[in-house]
């Protein structure tokens, strides 16, 4: 908010343990990859600037711990986040179920106009596989991901932190959707809405756990 | 007492003054300064009240005279009322001046800038003089108090006795605050006593083994000739006292123990001593361990994965122990299924494994979890972590209001950077040689003592942190706090201290992943200067509980509101649906009505048409009727003539038929009449006969009755005759 065309975006990464949240951030922030990245304890904070349409966007990224019991720390990070990456591992059906839960929780608890991107990570694992081959490592089809994204109004990507495939694209897409704060009235209106405790979304979302999962 | 308190008040004045002065000298805007000032003042007040509480508690322990307490209370009230209501500005000014002088006289250490220690040391000085005057009045007080404290006869009379709740004041004027040490050991004792006799025996056996090992180890070292290497110097006398009766040492000489812990446990004895301090080695538990590691755990996969991607494990000296590490974590996940496995546990297990064997490390870990309450950190929802984060924030607020305020303003909460400190006891990012030393203290004082290190690190970096913004703060707090203790100048002689075990030996013998060396002793010493009372922690714990309760209530309220809202939304939707239906019906009805009206108009038209037709028709009818009437007249005339003759014939025919019937009837009646007349005549004859018979009978009767009269007369005569 300091410069005219600079926008700060608070972004949070959520998803099951070991799906590659920290690796996605490392790729985006440092264009680097570590094969065995240590588990995140608590949460990590990183920033990255990028320019989209003559606008500088600074991503304030909160990379959260994935293990279920760290969930009690998560609300602090997503509470007033403007964007969220919900990450799953396309070779792990369970992680897709967890992603559904996170989407649901975000819809219920986060600010109303949060931009959510659903990210199926570890694309590199299936990259060279023939499509539809029997012993495919892929356990969550791209259609399932797309469908969930469509139902819930999310951005959708399959990505690979290892190869770098689609990683920047995720953040660019989010950046494009972030309203220009200098645009004034419209976003002011939005902000006012987001400050309220949102009680309306409880039973609206049709997400119900493993109903449509691919396992 | 009274003097002590007024003195204390004065020092807070100094501090207020210092704080009020400072922002004005800065180039910050005025409004925020005012804000800051208010907050700091409020903070100081709360600090002040806390000291009062502490004093009161000590009074309960030490001075039972109600008069003293009353006096103390009056004094503090007086000061408070001065503070609040005295509008004589000059008086305040003079107080401030006096305070400044006093604080200078008290000569508190300049590197320790926190309001806490300033107030503290000033008060401390005064307290000692206060006590000596008390002692003069009350002979025997000082010595008895010292006895209570150290458990030794009062041959330490040159050391001033303590007057505060923190612990012992040594000859250099430093406070040794060992209350955590005492309370932890009490806790351990209570836990030990709560065990059943069998398990107690198992632990006793374990401890005996440790003692034997210790003695063998000592002999072994001594037989190899005294090692002249200073860094390997071991105070065998002291440590054998510890290993032989830890409880006794804690009770009798906590000060010495505290100092030795500050200097670090000799690395070679560390494993043995840790186990003795926490009472962990138990053959019973070790048996459980050996059987439990054979069982499969559903956390196995994740543990393996996490261990393989955690750096310290893949590195050199831990690599041969990675199986043991896996076994311990897995065994614990089976042993305590409620906790299972939480990321971060491995960081706790590593320092243990480096100092003892696998099963011993398991025993120690379970004790840390259950007795020391570490499992609360790893439970789902992590209640222990949330509590310690709150305590940390409150302590920081107490000890450096400025830093606390700065962090708050930058929007930084303790959970953002300190979760990983407490979940791994600093092992996540901190060098292992530091972590090992932290473990020395934690095993003696409990998990709470990690707060000392956290606070000490914050205080040491205070100036730097105050300059940083949000992003810089987070980066620094998470990864760089300990860099304050990096030895950047090789000439710096940290080995000057003869008790340098940790830093020296750790760097050469133990794993040290980073290329840097650290002044570990200094860090530990700094941390051990931080005074944290179990009572303060308790207080913050209840605060935290209160806050947690309120939050829970609020969440529940929101949840009920949400469900209510959902219900209402559903109702609204239903109503909307029925409204839509009604609306549709209404439209239909309206359409129908319009159609009806159109129809009506059409009908009216038709009606009037028909009416016209009717009247026309009526006219026609009346015409026709009149025509018809005329025609009828003609017809009547014609028919009346024809009809008369015909009628007569009909009538005659009918009459004939009737006459025939009548004749027949008359004939039948006459016949019947004859019959009846015949019968009547016969009956009259009979009647006459009967009449005749009746007359004859009557006559006969008359004659008979005459005869009877006569006879009667005769009977009378005869009777009278006889009677006569």
PDB file of N, CA and C in Angstrom, chain B residues 233-264:
ATOM      1  N   UNK B 233      37.776 -31.157  32.664  1.00  0.00           N
ATOM      2  CA  UNK B 233      37.741 -31.172  34.127  1.00  0.00           C
ATOM      3  C   UNK B 233      36.343 -31.511  34.614  1.00  0.00           C
ATOM      4  N   UNK B 234      36.309 -32.446  35.528  1.00  0.00           N
ATOM      5  CA  UNK B 234      35.014 -32.830  36.085  1.00  0.00           C
ATOM      6  C   UNK B 234      35.081 -32.748  37.599  1.00  0.00           C
ATOM      7  N   UNK B 235      34.115 -32.054  38.144  1.00  0.00           N
ATOM      8  CA  UNK B 235      34.024 -31.928  39.599  1.00  0.00           C
ATOM      9  C   UNK B 235      33.362 -33.196  40.135  1.00  0.00           C
ATOM     10  N   UNK B 236      34.167 -34.247  40.282  1.00  0.00           N
ATOM     11  CA  UNK B 236      33.606 -35.555  40.638  1.00  0.00           C
ATOM     12  C   UNK B 236      32.857 -35.531  41.951  1.00  0.00           C
ATOM     13  N   UNK B 237      33.362 -34.745  42.896  1.00  0.00           N
ATOM     14  CA  UNK B 237      32.700 -34.711  44.202  1.00  0.00           C
ATOM     15  C   UNK B 237      31.254 -34.277  44.066  1.00  0.00           C
ATOM     16  N   UNK B 238      31.124 -33.183  43.342  1.00  0.00           N
ATOM     17  CA  UNK B 238      29.778 -32.646  43.214  1.00  0.00           C
ATOM     18  C   UNK B 238      28.860 -33.591  42.449  1.00  0.00           C
ATOM     19  N   UNK B 239      29.318 -34.060  41.302  1.00  0.00           N
ATOM     20  CA  UNK B 239      28.433 -34.872  40.468  1.00  0.00           C
ATOM     21  C   UNK B 239      28.134 -36.225  41.086  1.00  0.00           C
ATOM     22  N   UNK B 240      29.065 -36.733  41.911  1.00  0.00           N
ATOM     23  CA  UNK B 240      28.701 -37.993  42.561  1.00  0.00           C
ATOM     24  C   UNK B 240      27.664 -37.765  43.660  1.00  0.00           C
ATOM     25  N   UNK B 241      27.709 -36.587  44.260  1.00  0.00           N
ATOM     26  CA  UNK B 241      26.619 -36.253  45.192  1.00  0.00           C
ATOM     27  C   UNK B 241      25.282 -36.256  44.456  1.00  0.00           C
ATOM     28  N   UNK B 242      25.312 -35.633  43.281  1.00  0.00           N
ATOM     29  CA  UNK B 242      24.081 -35.542  42.484  1.00  0.00           C
ATOM     30  C   UNK B 242      23.577 -36.928  42.116  1.00  0.00           C
ATOM     31  N   UNK B 243      24.493 -37.743  41.634  1.00  0.00           N
ATOM     32  CA  UNK B 243      24.042 -39.053  41.150  1.00  0.00           C
ATOM     33  C   UNK B 243      23.591 -39.930  42.308  1.00  0.00           C
ATOM     34  N   UNK B 244      24.145 -39.720  43.478  1.00  0.00           N
ATOM     35  CA  UNK B 244      23.768 -40.554  44.607  1.00  0.00           C
ATOM     36  C   UNK B 244      22.463 -40.136  45.247  1.00  0.00           C
ATOM     37  N   UNK B 245      22.227 -38.862  45.329  1.00  0.00           N
ATOM     38  CA  UNK B 245      20.938 -38.432  45.861  1.00  0.00           C
ATOM     39  C   UNK B 245      20.572 -37.061  45.301  1.00  0.00           C
ATOM     40  N   UNK B 246      19.943 -37.108  44.149  1.00  0.00           N
ATOM     41  CA  UNK B 246      19.607 -35.856  43.481  1.00  0.00           C
ATOM     42  C   UNK B 246      18.654 -35.009  44.325  1.00  0.00           C
ATOM     43  N   UNK B 247      17.638 -35.671  44.890  1.00  0.00           N
ATOM     44  CA  UNK B 247      16.649 -34.941  45.685  1.00  0.00           C
ATOM     45  C   UNK B 247      17.298 -34.184  46.828  1.00  0.00           C
ATOM     46  N   UNK B 248      18.221 -34.885  47.467  1.00  0.00           N
ATOM     47  CA  UNK B 248      18.905 -34.305  48.610  1.00  0.00           C
ATOM     48  C   UNK B 248      19.681 -33.067  48.167  1.00  0.00           C
ATOM     49  N   UNK B 249      20.356 -33.166  47.038  1.00  0.00           N
ATOM     50  CA  UNK B 249      21.124 -32.031  46.532  1.00  0.00           C
ATOM     51  C   UNK B 249      20.223 -30.853  46.215  1.00  0.00           C
ATOM     52  N   UNK B 250      19.084 -31.141  45.609  1.00  0.00           N
ATOM     53  CA  UNK B 250      18.148 -30.061  45.277  1.00  0.00           C
ATOM     54  C   UNK B 250      17.687 -29.380  46.554  1.00  0.00           C
ATOM     55  N   UNK B 251      17.402 -30.204  47.559  1.00  0.00           N
ATOM     56  CA  UNK B 251      16.879 -29.644  48.793  1.00  0.00           C
ATOM     57  C   UNK B 251      17.951 -28.870  49.550  1.00  0.00           C
ATOM     58  N   UNK B 252      19.177 -29.412  49.542  1.00  0.00           N
ATOM     59  CA  UNK B 252      20.194 -28.835  50.416  1.00  0.00           C
ATOM     60  C   UNK B 252      20.964 -27.700  49.777  1.00  0.00           C
ATOM     61  N   UNK B 253      21.277 -27.859  48.509  1.00  0.00           N
ATOM     62  CA  UNK B 253      22.098 -26.808  47.919  1.00  0.00           C
ATOM     63  C   UNK B 253      21.664 -26.496  46.484  1.00  0.00           C
ATOM     64  N   UNK B 254      20.478 -25.956  46.362  1.00  0.00           N
ATOM     65  CA  UNK B 254      19.998 -25.654  45.003  1.00  0.00           C
ATOM     66  C   UNK B 254      20.886 -24.623  44.313  1.00  0.00           C
ATOM     67  N   UNK B 255      21.557 -23.775  45.123  1.00  0.00           N
ATOM     68  CA  UNK B 255      22.356 -22.710  44.528  1.00  0.00           C
ATOM     69  C   UNK B 255      23.543 -23.281  43.762  1.00  0.00           C
ATOM     70  N   UNK B 256      24.187 -24.216  44.415  1.00  0.00           N
ATOM     71  CA  UNK B 256      25.345 -24.871  43.788  1.00  0.00           C
ATOM     72  C   UNK B 256      24.898 -25.617  42.527  1.00  0.00           C
ATOM     73  N   UNK B 257      23.814 -26.350  42.673  1.00  0.00           N
ATOM     74  CA  UNK B 257      23.287 -27.101  41.536  1.00  0.00           C
ATOM     75  C   UNK B 257      22.977 -26.164  40.385  1.00  0.00           C
ATOM     76  N   UNK B 258      22.335 -25.062  40.755  1.00  0.00           N
ATOM     77  CA  UNK B 258      21.950 -24.076  39.746  1.00  0.00           C
ATOM     78  C   UNK B 258      23.174 -23.565  39.003  1.00  0.00           C
ATOM     79  N   UNK B 259      24.242 -23.298  39.755  1.00  0.00           N
ATOM     80  CA  UNK B 259      25.473 -22.791  39.126  1.00  0.00           C
ATOM     81  C   UNK B 259      26.083 -23.834  38.204  1.00  0.00           C
ATOM     82  N   UNK B 260      26.089 -25.079  38.684  1.00  0.00           N
ATOM     83  CA  UNK B 260      26.685 -26.131  37.869  1.00  0.00           C
ATOM     84  C   UNK B 260      25.884 -26.360  36.592  1.00  0.00           C
ATOM     85  N   UNK B 261      24.552 -26.273  36.734  1.00  0.00           N
ATOM     86  CA  UNK B 261      23.702 -26.428  35.549  1.00  0.00           C
ATOM     87  C   UNK B 261      23.964 -25.309  34.561  1.00  0.00           C
ATOM     88  N   UNK B 262      24.186 -24.117  35.115  1.00  0.00           N
ATOM     89  CA  UNK B 262      24.476 -22.974  34.265  1.00  0.00           C
ATOM     90  C   UNK B 262      25.773 -23.202  33.491  1.00  0.00           C
ATOM     91  N   UNK B 263      26.713 -23.828  34.159  1.00  0.00           N
ATOM     92  CA  UNK B 263      27.980 -24.113  33.485  1.00  0.00           C
ATOM     93  C   UNK B 263      27.883 -25.318  32.571  1.00  0.00           C
ATOM     94  N   UNK B 264      26.849 -26.086  32.760  1.00  0.00           N
ATOM     95  CA  UNK B 264      26.656 -27.241  31.901  1.00  0.00           C
ATOM     96  C   UNK B 264      27.077 -28.522  32.579  1.00  0.00           C
TER      97      UNK B 264
END
